[in-house]
């Protein structure tokens, strides 16, 4: 089968990668579309810890081809169902039964990131317990956003946000946009802040106020009860420390791979709370899409055939591109 693999030599399109076989309790999925996210780019070019080798990719929508059931009882899924899959996979002996536990299980593997082939391939195997059915009214081009949208929803799982709170999202890339949409959908007072102003148009269409970092740093210091930090760099984190009010909260939504040194004095002096935030609830994300509380139809997506992967990843490196998607199964059979 066709797959995009990654090794110390970099990412490579492999036309002859061996087909996976589903273990008991797993489903074999035909991948329809897969999204390229910043983490994939970091993994591909060896900037991500761990030095992953295998098939890249973790954001996708697929279709069930084979169900290898452990016991002959209804698993709630049928062949042909359109599904998305949580990315943290635990071994069968694990007692981790929900997404929170799976995300922190010490024995976990992670699709396309840790010890497990990912989804930039025609087929992938995942445990049936990781699957979520995609409601019929969500097209594949929108369903492919479920994983990052779930990550955006995770903030609501972790932090109690009062109706009167003022929120800022700092760093408006792919994830920052989705976080703004989720917070807005929940009726929160959210301002989007970024250096260059990329993607401000899609936010303004949804009445989400936008500010350049230079403007915000001039007149919005200590204005926000909660700042969601999505830049992943020391400058962004330092700005967050200044934008947040005393006793406020900063949610860290990126892995800060490049951040070597920062001064945490402000955390102590302002008595701040820092919250690290990662994978989120898929069911909540799918409900938001299905009920159209979050609408992604008009989001600019660049769709490339998987065989054009080199062009797709170059495109994903450009700041003005909101989302690059790989088409892995031709549209006619979606
Ligand atoms: Zn991702």
mmCIF file of C-alpha atoms and ligand atoms in Angstrom:
data_model
loop_
_atom_site.group_PDB
_atom_site.id
_atom_site.type_symbol
_atom_site.label_atom_id
_atom_site.label_comp_id
_atom_site.label_asym_id
_atom_site.label_seq_id
_atom_site.Cartn_x
_atom_site.Cartn_y
_atom_site.Cartn_z
ATOM 1 C CA UNK A 1 0.000 0.000 0.000
ATOM 2 C CA UNK A 2 0.971 3.670 -0.315
ATOM 3 C CA UNK A 3 2.284 5.286 2.885
ATOM 4 C CA UNK A 4 4.322 8.291 4.000
ATOM 5 C CA UNK A 5 7.024 7.069 6.353
ATOM 6 C CA UNK A 6 9.551 8.891 8.439
ATOM 7 C CA UNK A 7 13.055 7.890 9.530
ATOM 8 C CA UNK A 8 16.277 9.698 10.466
ATOM 9 C CA UNK A 9 16.674 10.363 6.716
ATOM 10 C CA UNK A 10 13.416 12.389 6.696
ATOM 11 C CA UNK A 11 9.901 11.787 5.346
ATOM 12 C CA UNK A 12 9.456 9.549 2.300
ATOM 13 C CA UNK A 13 6.613 8.396 0.072
ATOM 14 C CA UNK A 14 6.652 4.581 0.044
ATOM 15 C CA UNK A 15 4.563 2.924 -2.674
ATOM 16 C CA UNK A 16 5.137 -0.573 -1.299
ATOM 17 C CA UNK A 17 4.609 -0.412 2.448
ATOM 18 C CA UNK A 18 3.303 -3.657 3.904
ATOM 19 C CA UNK A 19 -0.444 -3.888 4.660
ATOM 20 C CA UNK A 20 -1.298 -3.949 8.394
ATOM 21 C CA UNK A 21 -3.322 -6.839 9.845
ATOM 22 C CA UNK A 22 -5.829 -6.124 12.647
ATOM 23 C CA UNK A 23 -5.076 -7.894 15.955
ATOM 24 C CA UNK A 24 -8.021 -9.238 17.976
ATOM 25 C CA UNK A 25 -10.040 -6.240 19.203
ATOM 26 C CA UNK A 26 -8.813 -4.040 16.345
ATOM 27 C CA UNK A 27 -10.392 -2.645 13.195
ATOM 28 C CA UNK A 28 -8.706 -2.262 9.817
ATOM 29 C CA UNK A 29 -9.609 1.180 8.485
ATOM 30 C CA UNK A 30 -9.378 2.561 4.960
ATOM 31 C CA UNK A 31 -8.074 6.108 5.445
ATOM 32 C CA UNK A 32 -10.123 8.653 3.485
ATOM 33 C CA UNK A 33 -8.520 12.000 4.411
ATOM 34 C CA UNK A 34 -5.707 12.876 6.809
ATOM 35 C CA UNK A 35 -4.680 16.292 8.136
ATOM 36 C CA UNK A 36 -1.060 17.439 8.390
ATOM 37 C CA UNK A 37 -0.504 19.201 11.715
ATOM 38 C CA UNK A 38 2.489 21.065 13.113
ATOM 39 C CA UNK A 39 3.486 18.029 15.172
ATOM 40 C CA UNK A 40 3.743 15.927 11.977
ATOM 41 C CA UNK A 41 6.063 18.532 10.488
ATOM 42 C CA UNK A 42 8.209 18.481 13.670
ATOM 43 C CA UNK A 43 8.312 14.663 13.607
ATOM 44 C CA UNK A 44 9.125 14.517 9.896
ATOM 45 C CA UNK A 45 12.069 16.879 10.284
ATOM 46 C CA UNK A 46 13.264 15.362 13.604
ATOM 47 C CA UNK A 47 12.418 18.292 15.829
ATOM 48 C CA UNK A 48 10.102 16.199 18.005
ATOM 49 C CA UNK A 49 11.373 14.205 20.982
ATOM 50 C CA UNK A 50 11.652 10.457 20.561
ATOM 51 C CA UNK A 51 12.792 10.272 16.925
ATOM 52 C CA UNK A 52 9.767 8.352 15.600
ATOM 53 C CA UNK A 53 10.255 5.870 12.745
ATOM 54 C CA UNK A 54 7.204 4.531 10.878
ATOM 55 C CA UNK A 55 4.087 5.834 9.107
ATOM 56 C CA UNK A 56 3.422 9.504 9.935
ATOM 57 C CA UNK A 57 0.108 11.154 10.776
ATOM 58 C CA UNK A 58 -2.609 11.059 13.455
ATOM 59 C CA UNK A 59 -5.489 13.282 12.270
ATOM 60 C CA UNK A 60 -7.861 11.456 9.912
ATOM 61 C CA UNK A 61 -11.258 10.160 8.958
ATOM 62 C CA UNK A 62 -11.586 6.590 7.720
ATOM 63 C CA UNK A 63 -13.992 3.798 6.908
ATOM 64 C CA UNK A 64 -14.145 0.392 8.597
ATOM 65 C CA UNK A 65 -12.994 -2.393 6.255
ATOM 66 C CA UNK A 66 -12.463 -5.259 8.730
ATOM 67 C CA UNK A 67 -13.560 -5.774 12.360
ATOM 68 C CA UNK A 68 -11.517 -8.404 14.180
ATOM 69 C CA UNK A 69 -13.791 -8.924 17.192
ATOM 70 C CA UNK A 70 -12.476 -10.657 20.310
ATOM 71 C CA UNK A 71 -15.900 -12.117 21.037
ATOM 72 C CA UNK A 72 -18.894 -12.532 18.757
ATOM 73 C CA UNK A 73 -20.975 -9.749 20.188
ATOM 74 C CA UNK A 74 -22.146 -6.393 18.898
ATOM 75 C CA UNK A 75 -19.296 -3.878 19.151
ATOM 76 C CA UNK A 76 -21.535 -1.000 18.037
ATOM 77 C CA UNK A 77 -19.746 -0.633 14.688
ATOM 78 C CA UNK A 78 -20.359 -2.140 11.233
ATOM 79 C CA UNK A 79 -18.239 -2.593 8.131
ATOM 80 C CA UNK A 80 -18.424 0.590 6.055
ATOM 81 C CA UNK A 81 -19.015 2.936 9.018
ATOM 82 C CA UNK A 82 -17.228 6.266 8.755
ATOM 83 C CA UNK A 83 -15.110 6.736 11.862
ATOM 84 C CA UNK A 84 -12.436 8.802 13.576
ATOM 85 C CA UNK A 85 -10.029 7.371 16.143
ATOM 86 C CA UNK A 86 -8.487 8.604 19.373
ATOM 87 C CA UNK A 87 -4.717 8.564 18.955
ATOM 88 C CA UNK A 88 -3.546 7.122 22.310
ATOM 89 C CA UNK A 89 -3.560 3.332 22.182
ATOM 90 C CA UNK A 90 -3.166 1.164 25.272
ATOM 91 C CA UNK A 91 -2.301 -2.552 25.378
ATOM 92 C CA UNK A 92 -5.141 -5.005 25.989
ATOM 93 C CA UNK A 93 -4.073 -5.649 29.616
ATOM 94 C CA UNK A 94 -4.370 -1.946 30.476
ATOM 95 C CA UNK A 95 -7.110 -0.772 32.831
ATOM 96 C CA UNK A 96 -7.261 2.621 31.097
ATOM 97 C CA UNK A 97 -10.822 2.852 29.856
ATOM 98 C CA UNK A 98 -11.358 6.509 28.985
ATOM 99 C CA UNK A 99 -9.482 9.062 26.943
ATOM 100 C CA UNK A 100 -8.019 10.843 29.977
ATOM 101 C CA UNK A 101 -6.450 7.610 31.234
ATOM 102 C CA UNK A 102 -5.342 6.439 27.789
ATOM 103 C CA UNK A 103 -3.555 9.779 27.188
ATOM 104 C CA UNK A 104 -1.392 9.254 30.303
ATOM 105 C CA UNK A 105 -1.004 5.449 30.270
ATOM 106 C CA UNK A 106 2.731 4.679 30.615
ATOM 107 C CA UNK A 107 2.375 1.720 28.212
ATOM 108 C CA UNK A 108 0.555 3.685 25.515
ATOM 109 C CA UNK A 109 1.525 3.948 21.895
ATOM 110 C CA UNK A 110 0.374 6.933 19.830
ATOM 111 C CA UNK A 111 -0.696 6.881 16.175
ATOM 112 C CA UNK A 112 2.121 8.234 14.042
ATOM 113 C CA UNK A 113 4.060 9.522 17.069
ATOM 114 C CA UNK A 114 5.132 6.764 19.475
ATOM 115 C CA UNK A 115 5.667 3.072 18.628
ATOM 116 C CA UNK A 116 2.655 2.854 16.286
ATOM 117 C CA UNK A 117 2.168 3.414 12.566
ATOM 118 C CA UNK A 118 0.048 6.455 11.766
ATOM 119 C CA UNK A 119 -2.546 7.403 9.189
ATOM 120 C CA UNK A 120 -0.690 8.828 6.159
ATOM 121 C CA UNK A 121 -1.322 5.443 4.534
ATOM 122 C CA UNK A 122 -4.106 3.689 2.678
ATOM 123 C CA UNK A 123 -4.876 1.496 5.698
ATOM 124 C CA UNK A 124 -4.351 1.662 9.451
ATOM 125 C CA UNK A 125 -5.274 -0.649 12.347
ATOM 126 C CA UNK A 126 -6.670 0.764 15.606
ATOM 127 C CA UNK A 127 -8.403 -0.775 18.638
ATOM 128 C CA UNK A 128 -12.187 -0.727 18.253
ATOM 129 C CA UNK A 129 -12.460 0.984 21.674
ATOM 130 C CA UNK A 130 -10.668 4.020 20.204
ATOM 131 C CA UNK A 131 -13.247 4.540 17.441
ATOM 132 C CA UNK A 132 -16.033 7.099 17.221
ATOM 133 C CA UNK A 133 -18.710 6.991 14.533
ATOM 134 C CA UNK A 134 -18.912 10.156 12.419
ATOM 135 C CA UNK A 135 -22.513 11.457 12.172
ATOM 136 C CA UNK A 136 -23.821 11.411 8.565
ATOM 137 C CA UNK A 137 -24.176 15.195 8.399
ATOM 138 C CA UNK A 138 -20.424 15.779 8.883
ATOM 139 C CA UNK A 139 -18.597 15.582 5.525
ATOM 140 C CA UNK A 140 -15.112 13.954 5.479
ATOM 141 C CA UNK A 141 -13.449 17.354 4.846
ATOM 142 C CA UNK A 142 -14.838 18.525 8.223
ATOM 143 C CA UNK A 143 -14.582 15.227 10.145
ATOM 144 C CA UNK A 144 -10.811 15.272 9.548
ATOM 145 C CA UNK A 145 -10.654 18.168 12.068
ATOM 146 C CA UNK A 146 -12.078 16.039 14.931
ATOM 147 C CA UNK A 147 -8.739 15.323 16.654
ATOM 148 C CA UNK A 148 -7.510 18.947 16.857
ATOM 149 C CA UNK A 149 -11.026 20.150 17.717
ATOM 150 C CA UNK A 150 -11.118 17.616 20.579
ATOM 151 C CA UNK A 151 -7.756 19.019 21.747
ATOM 152 C CA UNK A 152 -9.376 22.482 21.754
ATOM 153 C CA UNK A 153 -12.336 21.136 23.808
ATOM 154 C CA UNK A 154 -9.920 19.728 26.394
ATOM 155 C CA UNK A 155 -9.449 23.251 27.814
ATOM 156 C CA UNK A 156 -13.105 23.168 28.927
ATOM 157 C CA UNK A 157 -12.481 19.821 30.643
ATOM 158 C CA UNK A 158 -9.598 21.243 32.640
ATOM 159 C CA UNK A 159 -10.470 24.825 33.552
ATOM 160 C CA UNK A 160 -13.633 26.313 35.019
ATOM 161 C CA UNK A 161 -14.316 29.424 32.959
ATOM 162 C CA UNK A 162 -16.776 31.873 34.510
ATOM 163 C CA UNK A 163 -19.283 33.715 32.246
ATOM 164 C CA UNK A 164 -17.653 37.032 33.189
ATOM 165 C CA UNK A 165 -14.080 35.914 32.405
ATOM 166 C CA UNK A 166 -12.117 37.575 29.613
ATOM 167 C CA UNK A 167 -10.093 35.121 27.556
ATOM 168 C CA UNK A 168 -7.273 35.501 25.046
ATOM 169 C CA UNK A 169 -5.880 32.975 22.603
ATOM 170 C CA UNK A 170 -2.273 33.826 21.800
ATOM 171 C CA UNK A 171 -0.842 32.399 18.554
ATOM 172 C CA UNK A 172 -3.397 31.975 15.789
ATOM 173 C CA UNK A 173 -2.392 28.960 13.728
ATOM 174 C CA UNK A 174 -4.418 25.856 13.000
ATOM 175 C CA UNK A 175 -5.060 24.981 16.641
ATOM 176 C CA UNK A 176 -5.466 28.577 17.837
ATOM 177 C CA UNK A 177 -8.301 29.127 15.352
ATOM 178 C CA UNK A 178 -10.140 25.988 16.535
ATOM 179 C CA UNK A 179 -9.716 27.021 20.196
ATOM 180 C CA UNK A 180 -11.213 30.454 19.422
ATOM 181 C CA UNK A 181 -14.188 28.754 17.697
ATOM 182 C CA UNK A 182 -14.822 26.414 20.649
ATOM 183 C CA UNK A 183 -14.616 29.184 23.258
ATOM 184 C CA UNK A 184 -16.876 31.428 21.167
ATOM 185 C CA UNK A 185 -19.369 28.549 20.668
ATOM 186 C CA UNK A 186 -19.576 28.272 24.474
ATOM 187 C CA UNK A 187 -20.473 31.946 24.756
ATOM 188 C CA UNK A 188 -17.113 33.059 26.143
ATOM 189 C CA UNK A 189 -15.585 36.538 25.732
ATOM 190 C CA UNK A 190 -12.524 35.608 23.661
ATOM 191 C CA UNK A 191 -9.954 37.775 21.853
ATOM 192 C CA UNK A 192 -7.543 36.313 19.292
ATOM 193 C CA UNK A 193 -3.998 37.705 19.419
ATOM 194 C CA UNK A 194 -1.195 36.972 16.957
ATOM 195 C CA UNK A 195 1.956 38.531 15.595
ATOM 196 C CA UNK A 196 1.170 38.632 11.880
ATOM 197 C CA UNK A 197 -2.620 38.567 11.850
ATOM 198 C CA UNK A 198 -2.860 35.415 9.725
ATOM 199 C CA UNK A 199 -6.362 33.882 9.729
ATOM 200 C CA UNK A 200 -7.935 36.947 11.351
ATOM 201 C CA UNK A 201 -10.473 36.966 8.485
ATOM 202 C CA UNK A 202 -12.111 33.649 9.500
ATOM 203 C CA UNK A 203 -12.269 34.808 13.115
ATOM 204 C CA UNK A 204 -13.749 38.209 12.279
ATOM 205 C CA UNK A 205 -16.424 36.475 10.172
ATOM 206 C CA UNK A 206 -17.538 34.863 13.444
ATOM 207 C CA UNK A 207 -17.410 38.154 15.412
ATOM 208 C CA UNK A 208 -14.295 37.114 17.331
ATOM 209 C CA UNK A 209 -12.230 40.250 18.117
ATOM 210 C CA UNK A 210 -8.619 40.152 16.876
ATOM 211 C CA UNK A 211 -5.500 42.082 17.915
ATOM 212 C CA UNK A 212 -1.908 42.069 16.743
ATOM 213 C CA UNK A 213 0.576 41.188 19.522
ATOM 214 C CA UNK A 214 2.166 44.678 19.334
ATOM 215 C CA UNK A 215 -1.233 46.337 19.950
ATOM 216 C CA UNK A 216 -2.216 43.926 22.730
ATOM 217 C CA UNK A 217 1.111 44.403 24.520
ATOM 218 C CA UNK A 218 0.601 48.191 24.360
ATOM 219 C CA UNK A 219 -2.841 48.352 25.957
ATOM 220 C CA UNK A 220 -4.087 44.933 27.113
ATOM 221 C CA UNK A 221 -1.562 43.942 29.784
ATOM 222 C CA UNK A 222 -3.218 42.257 32.770
ATOM 223 C CA UNK A 223 -6.553 42.255 30.925
ATOM 224 C CA UNK A 224 -7.343 38.536 30.750
ATOM 225 C CA UNK A 225 -8.479 36.001 33.336
ATOM 226 C CA UNK A 226 -7.261 33.190 31.102
ATOM 227 C CA UNK A 227 -4.706 33.137 28.279
ATOM 228 C CA UNK A 228 -4.380 30.101 26.018
ATOM 229 C CA UNK A 229 -0.759 29.979 24.810
ATOM 230 C CA UNK A 230 -0.478 28.429 21.331
ATOM 231 C CA UNK A 231 2.733 29.983 19.995
ATOM 232 C CA UNK A 232 5.030 27.353 21.497
ATOM 233 C CA UNK A 233 7.893 29.809 21.916
ATOM 234 C CA UNK A 234 9.454 31.698 24.809
ATOM 235 C CA UNK A 235 8.384 35.119 23.480
ATOM 236 C CA UNK A 236 4.744 33.964 23.340
ATOM 237 C CA UNK A 237 4.905 32.555 26.857
ATOM 238 C CA UNK A 238 6.442 35.774 28.186
ATOM 239 C CA UNK A 239 3.676 37.785 26.476
ATOM 240 C CA UNK A 240 1.082 35.486 28.084
ATOM 241 C CA UNK A 241 2.630 36.239 31.503
ATOM 242 C CA UNK A 242 2.071 39.945 30.860
ATOM 243 C CA UNK A 243 -1.415 39.694 29.355
ATOM 244 C CA UNK A 244 -2.876 37.589 32.169
ATOM 245 C CA UNK A 245 -4.360 39.234 35.275
ATOM 246 C CA UNK A 246 -3.026 38.454 38.764
ATOM 247 C CA UNK A 247 -4.525 35.130 39.957
ATOM 248 C CA UNK A 248 -5.228 34.258 36.324
ATOM 249 C CA UNK A 249 -4.585 31.059 34.388
ATOM 250 C CA UNK A 250 -2.336 30.286 31.432
ATOM 251 C CA UNK A 251 -3.179 27.156 29.437
ATOM 252 C CA UNK A 252 -0.193 25.767 27.505
ATOM 253 C CA UNK A 253 -1.455 24.114 24.350
ATOM 254 C CA UNK A 254 1.816 23.391 22.554
ATOM 255 C CA UNK A 255 4.806 21.292 23.512
ATOM 256 C CA UNK A 256 7.213 24.290 23.633
ATOM 257 C CA UNK A 257 9.938 22.192 22.000
ATOM 258 C CA UNK A 258 12.138 25.201 21.268
ATOM 259 C CA UNK A 259 11.772 26.938 24.644
ATOM 260 C CA UNK A 260 15.018 26.784 26.540
ATOM 261 C CA UNK A 261 14.795 29.483 29.178
ATOM 262 C CA UNK A 262 12.073 31.579 30.735
ATOM 263 C CA UNK A 263 11.632 33.615 33.877
ATOM 264 C CA UNK A 264 8.884 32.196 36.056
ATOM 265 C CA UNK A 265 9.012 35.051 38.587
ATOM 266 C CA UNK A 266 5.711 36.452 37.280
ATOM 267 C CA UNK A 267 4.001 33.108 37.962
ATOM 268 C CA UNK A 268 4.881 33.505 41.640
ATOM 269 C CA UNK A 269 4.372 37.252 41.971
ATOM 270 C CA UNK A 270 0.987 37.229 40.169
ATOM 271 C CA UNK A 271 0.034 33.882 41.765
ATOM 272 C CA UNK A 272 -0.827 32.355 38.403
ATOM 273 C CA UNK A 273 -2.022 28.878 37.545
ATOM 274 C CA UNK A 274 -0.303 27.071 34.654
ATOM 275 C CA UNK A 275 -2.249 24.269 32.977
ATOM 276 C CA UNK A 276 -0.742 21.888 30.420
ATOM 277 C CA UNK A 277 -3.339 20.658 27.939
ATOM 278 C CA UNK A 278 -3.202 17.966 25.267
ATOM 279 C CA UNK A 279 -5.683 15.401 23.859
ATOM 280 C CA UNK A 280 -9.402 15.938 24.272
ATOM 281 C CA UNK A 281 -12.881 14.394 24.063
ATOM 282 C CA UNK A 282 -13.773 13.183 20.545
ATOM 283 C CA UNK A 283 -17.486 12.766 21.351
ATOM 284 C CA UNK A 284 -17.766 16.452 22.344
ATOM 285 C CA UNK A 285 -15.911 17.559 19.202
ATOM 286 C CA UNK A 286 -18.169 15.464 16.936
ATOM 287 C CA UNK A 287 -21.280 16.842 18.689
ATOM 288 C CA UNK A 288 -20.071 20.418 18.138
ATOM 289 C CA UNK A 289 -19.575 19.690 14.439
ATOM 290 C CA UNK A 290 -22.835 17.769 14.025
ATOM 291 C CA UNK A 291 -24.944 20.441 15.731
ATOM 292 C CA UNK A 292 -22.974 23.111 13.848
ATOM 293 C CA UNK A 293 -21.981 24.953 17.017
ATOM 294 C CA UNK A 294 -18.590 24.901 15.340
ATOM 295 C CA UNK A 295 -18.760 25.369 11.554
ATOM 296 C CA UNK A 296 -15.661 24.497 9.553
ATOM 297 C CA UNK A 297 -17.085 24.197 6.030
ATOM 298 C CA UNK A 298 -15.672 27.540 4.943
ATOM 299 C CA UNK A 299 -12.209 27.061 6.472
ATOM 300 C CA UNK A 300 -9.531 27.242 3.801
ATOM 301 C CA UNK A 301 -8.170 23.756 3.240
ATOM 302 C CA UNK A 302 -5.547 22.758 0.705
ATOM 303 C CA UNK A 303 -6.188 19.181 -0.360
ATOM 304 C CA UNK A 304 -3.361 17.160 -1.949
ATOM 305 C CA UNK A 305 -3.298 13.573 -3.150
ATOM 306 C CA UNK A 306 -1.042 11.470 -0.895
ATOM 307 C CA UNK A 307 1.281 10.907 -3.861
ATOM 308 C CA UNK A 308 1.959 14.670 -3.837
ATOM 309 C CA UNK A 309 3.154 14.518 -0.213
ATOM 310 C CA UNK A 310 6.385 16.516 -0.795
ATOM 311 C CA UNK A 311 4.346 19.487 -2.111
ATOM 312 C CA UNK A 312 1.774 19.042 0.669
ATOM 313 C CA UNK A 313 4.336 19.239 3.477
ATOM 314 C CA UNK A 314 6.041 22.268 1.881
ATOM 315 C CA UNK A 315 2.624 23.917 1.786
ATOM 316 C CA UNK A 316 1.993 22.990 5.438
ATOM 317 C CA UNK A 317 5.159 24.905 6.382
ATOM 318 C CA UNK A 318 3.679 28.174 5.072
ATOM 319 C CA UNK A 319 2.078 30.419 7.700
ATOM 320 C CA UNK A 320 -0.845 31.528 5.548
ATOM 321 C CA UNK A 321 -2.067 27.966 5.051
ATOM 322 C CA UNK A 322 -4.667 27.045 7.620
ATOM 323 C CA UNK A 323 -4.872 23.323 6.930
ATOM 324 C CA UNK A 324 -3.267 20.941 4.494
ATOM 325 C CA UNK A 325 -5.154 17.706 3.987
ATOM 326 C CA UNK A 326 -4.002 14.534 2.246
ATOM 327 C CA UNK A 327 -6.578 12.743 0.120
ATOM 328 C CA UNK A 328 -5.727 9.105 0.546
ATOM 329 C CA UNK A 329 -8.784 7.411 -0.928
ATOM 330 C CA UNK A 330 -10.127 9.030 -4.143
ATOM 331 C CA UNK A 331 -13.341 11.058 -3.684
ATOM 332 C CA UNK A 332 -15.453 8.701 -5.787
ATOM 333 C CA UNK A 333 -15.153 6.018 -3.116
ATOM 334 C CA UNK A 334 -15.561 8.347 -0.115
HETATM 335 ZN ZN1 LIG B 1 -2.168 17.032 15.473
#
